[in-house]
Amino acid sequence: MKELFQHAAITDGITVRVAVNFLPEQSRPEAGKWFWVYHIRIENGSHERVQLMTRHWRITDGAGMVSHVDGDGVVGEKPVLMPGQSHDYVSGCPLDTPHGSMEGFYTFHAEDGSPLEVRIPFFPLAAPATAN
């Protein structure tokens, strides 16, 4: 299963895995619009219950423009993960360039309420080259 995810980062026993795919059917290169879908798996390998509270993304397009996206939870949820549990979700990212990248972090709360910043690995966004 781990080979399905091209990118991973581990912070204090919590692993964040990412698989990313370009979606040509959602993209319109002639209009300067490209779209990727990414699948995230968060695995709690620590010895305590944690809850994902917020997310922070740093999205960079091919022109070097950086966008920061902050929000509560992921796709409308604030999952609680017991030791050994995992949580999966799928989301997407549009760009105005055919290349870019994403990275960031989640803020979890441990059982005692203390915050834990968990790294989301850097991953490239790259549309395949097409002949004109």
mmCIF file of C-alpha atoms in Angstrom:
data_model
loop_
_atom_site.group_PDB
_atom_site.id
_atom_site.type_symbol
_atom_site.label_atom_id
_atom_site.label_comp_id
_atom_site.label_asym_id
_atom_site.label_seq_id
_atom_site.Cartn_x
_atom_site.Cartn_y
_atom_site.Cartn_z
ATOM 1 C CA MET A 1 0.000 0.000 0.000
ATOM 2 C CA LYS A 2 2.829 2.414 0.811
ATOM 3 C CA GLU A 3 4.035 2.279 -2.808
ATOM 4 C CA LEU A 4 0.824 4.038 -3.881
ATOM 5 C CA PHE A 5 2.011 7.195 -2.112
ATOM 6 C CA GLN A 6 4.945 8.970 -3.763
ATOM 7 C CA HIS A 7 5.747 11.350 -0.882
ATOM 8 C CA ALA A 8 5.873 10.978 2.912
ATOM 9 C CA ALA A 9 6.954 12.841 6.041
ATOM 10 C CA ILE A 10 7.022 11.701 9.669
ATOM 11 C CA THR A 11 6.691 14.039 12.650
ATOM 12 C CA ASP A 12 6.620 12.642 16.206
ATOM 13 C CA GLY A 13 5.263 9.301 15.033
ATOM 14 C CA ILE A 14 2.589 10.746 12.732
ATOM 15 C CA THR A 15 3.123 9.947 9.055
ATOM 16 C CA VAL A 16 1.606 12.029 6.263
ATOM 17 C CA ARG A 17 1.619 10.305 2.858
ATOM 18 C CA VAL A 18 0.681 11.972 -0.422
ATOM 19 C CA ALA A 19 -0.232 10.621 -3.860
ATOM 20 C CA VAL A 20 -0.790 13.264 -6.534
ATOM 21 C CA ASN A 21 -2.198 13.007 -10.059
ATOM 22 C CA PHE A 22 -2.767 15.494 -12.853
ATOM 23 C CA LEU A 23 -6.384 15.550 -14.094
ATOM 24 C CA PRO A 24 -6.482 16.437 -17.791
ATOM 25 C CA GLU A 25 -10.291 16.176 -17.850
ATOM 26 C CA GLN A 26 -10.527 18.979 -15.242
ATOM 27 C CA SER A 27 -7.825 21.107 -16.888
ATOM 28 C CA ARG A 28 -8.095 23.661 -19.693
ATOM 29 C CA PRO A 29 -4.540 24.475 -20.839
ATOM 30 C CA GLU A 30 -5.887 26.669 -23.662
ATOM 31 C CA ALA A 31 -7.456 28.834 -20.920
ATOM 32 C CA GLY A 32 -4.388 28.689 -18.653
ATOM 33 C CA LYS A 33 -5.982 26.302 -16.108
ATOM 34 C CA TRP A 34 -4.421 23.073 -14.810
ATOM 35 C CA PHE A 35 -5.826 20.812 -12.063
ATOM 36 C CA TRP A 36 -4.371 18.128 -9.799
ATOM 37 C CA VAL A 37 -5.991 15.797 -7.307
ATOM 38 C CA TYR A 38 -4.099 14.611 -4.233
ATOM 39 C CA HIS A 39 -4.828 11.751 -1.845
ATOM 40 C CA ILE A 40 -3.585 12.188 1.716
ATOM 41 C CA ARG A 41 -3.197 9.392 4.260
ATOM 42 C CA ILE A 42 -2.420 10.382 7.844
ATOM 43 C CA GLU A 43 -1.191 7.518 10.056
ATOM 44 C CA ASN A 44 -0.963 7.809 13.830
ATOM 45 C CA GLY A 45 2.109 5.799 14.810
ATOM 46 C CA SER A 46 2.374 7.600 18.150
ATOM 47 C CA HIS A 47 1.221 6.239 21.510
ATOM 48 C CA GLU A 48 -1.555 8.755 22.105
ATOM 49 C CA ARG A 49 -4.824 9.950 20.661
ATOM 50 C CA VAL A 50 -4.508 13.037 18.441
ATOM 51 C CA GLN A 51 -7.020 15.269 16.691
ATOM 52 C CA LEU A 52 -6.338 17.211 13.502
ATOM 53 C CA MET A 53 -7.441 20.796 14.115
ATOM 54 C CA THR A 54 -6.073 23.011 11.307
ATOM 55 C CA ARG A 55 -4.165 22.890 8.029
ATOM 56 C CA HIS A 56 -1.679 25.253 6.419
ATOM 57 C CA TRP A 57 -0.682 24.906 2.771
ATOM 58 C CA ARG A 58 2.052 26.721 0.869
ATOM 59 C CA ILE A 59 1.230 26.471 -2.832
ATOM 60 C CA THR A 60 3.772 27.732 -5.366
ATOM 61 C CA ASP A 61 2.961 28.038 -9.062
ATOM 62 C CA GLY A 62 5.377 27.777 -11.981
ATOM 63 C CA ALA A 63 5.896 31.559 -12.000
ATOM 64 C CA GLY A 64 7.037 31.510 -8.372
ATOM 65 C CA MET A 65 3.824 33.028 -6.988
ATOM 66 C CA VAL A 66 3.161 31.690 -3.477
ATOM 67 C CA SER A 67 -0.291 31.277 -1.945
ATOM 68 C CA HIS A 68 -0.945 30.364 1.673
ATOM 69 C CA VAL A 69 -4.143 28.522 2.525
ATOM 70 C CA ASP A 70 -5.219 28.071 6.144
ATOM 71 C CA GLY A 71 -8.348 26.427 7.462
ATOM 72 C CA ASP A 72 -10.028 24.248 10.049
ATOM 73 C CA GLY A 73 -9.655 20.497 9.667
ATOM 74 C CA VAL A 74 -9.559 18.781 6.289
ATOM 75 C CA VAL A 75 -12.491 18.583 3.852
ATOM 76 C CA GLY A 76 -14.909 19.598 6.617
ATOM 77 C CA GLU A 77 -13.616 17.128 9.219
ATOM 78 C CA LYS A 78 -11.424 17.249 12.306
ATOM 79 C CA PRO A 79 -10.548 13.560 12.554
ATOM 80 C CA VAL A 80 -9.535 11.945 15.836
ATOM 81 C CA LEU A 81 -6.895 9.252 15.417
ATOM 82 C CA MET A 82 -6.213 6.655 18.068
ATOM 83 C CA PRO A 83 -2.771 5.004 18.053
ATOM 84 C CA GLY A 84 -2.490 2.794 14.980
ATOM 85 C CA GLN A 85 -5.387 4.446 13.139
ATOM 86 C CA SER A 86 -5.233 6.315 9.837
ATOM 87 C CA HIS A 87 -7.393 8.850 8.024
ATOM 88 C CA ASP A 88 -7.621 9.306 4.249
ATOM 89 C CA TYR A 89 -9.035 12.172 2.237
ATOM 90 C CA VAL A 90 -8.873 13.501 -1.313
ATOM 91 C CA SER A 91 -8.752 17.123 -2.419
ATOM 92 C CA GLY A 92 -7.592 19.129 -5.407
ATOM 93 C CA CYS A 93 -5.482 22.079 -6.478
ATOM 94 C CA PRO A 94 -5.966 24.338 -9.505
ATOM 95 C CA LEU A 95 -3.069 26.388 -10.882
ATOM 96 C CA ASP A 96 -2.655 28.977 -13.612
ATOM 97 C CA THR A 97 0.629 27.325 -14.681
ATOM 98 C CA PRO A 98 1.393 23.741 -15.772
ATOM 99 C CA HIS A 99 3.890 23.262 -12.929
ATOM 100 C CA GLY A 100 4.060 24.084 -9.242
ATOM 101 C CA SER A 101 4.340 22.516 -5.810
ATOM 102 C CA MET A 102 2.605 22.117 -2.473
ATOM 103 C CA GLU A 103 3.781 21.592 1.094
ATOM 104 C CA GLY A 104 2.597 22.568 4.536
ATOM 105 C CA PHE A 105 1.628 21.328 7.964
ATOM 106 C CA TYR A 106 -1.297 20.192 10.062
ATOM 107 C CA THR A 107 -1.795 21.284 13.645
ATOM 108 C CA PHE A 108 -2.967 18.427 15.835
ATOM 109 C CA HIS A 109 -3.975 18.526 19.477
ATOM 110 C CA ALA A 110 -2.622 15.783 21.720
ATOM 111 C CA GLU A 111 -4.722 14.232 24.505
ATOM 112 C CA ASP A 112 -3.555 16.897 26.962
ATOM 113 C CA GLY A 113 -4.559 19.664 24.537
ATOM 114 C CA SER A 114 -1.020 20.606 23.582
ATOM 115 C CA PRO A 115 -0.508 21.500 19.897
ATOM 116 C CA LEU A 116 1.618 19.376 17.600
ATOM 117 C CA GLU A 117 2.728 20.676 14.197
ATOM 118 C CA VAL A 118 2.947 17.796 11.696
ATOM 119 C CA ARG A 119 4.721 18.342 8.386
ATOM 120 C CA ILE A 120 3.030 17.677 5.046
ATOM 121 C CA PRO A 121 5.782 16.647 2.614
ATOM 122 C CA PHE A 122 6.745 18.795 -0.364
ATOM 123 C CA PHE A 123 5.285 17.427 -3.587
ATOM 124 C CA PRO A 124 5.537 18.698 -7.156
ATOM 125 C CA LEU A 125 2.571 19.455 -9.408
ATOM 126 C CA ALA A 126 3.535 18.785 -13.013
ATOM 127 C CA ALA A 127 1.310 18.510 -16.055
ATOM 128 C CA PRO A 128 2.599 16.202 -18.765
ATOM 129 C CA ALA A 129 4.051 17.892 -21.826
ATOM 130 C CA THR A 130 1.706 17.994 -24.795
ATOM 131 C CA ALA A 131 2.422 18.616 -28.461
ATOM 132 C CA ASN A 132 0.867 21.765 -29.914
#
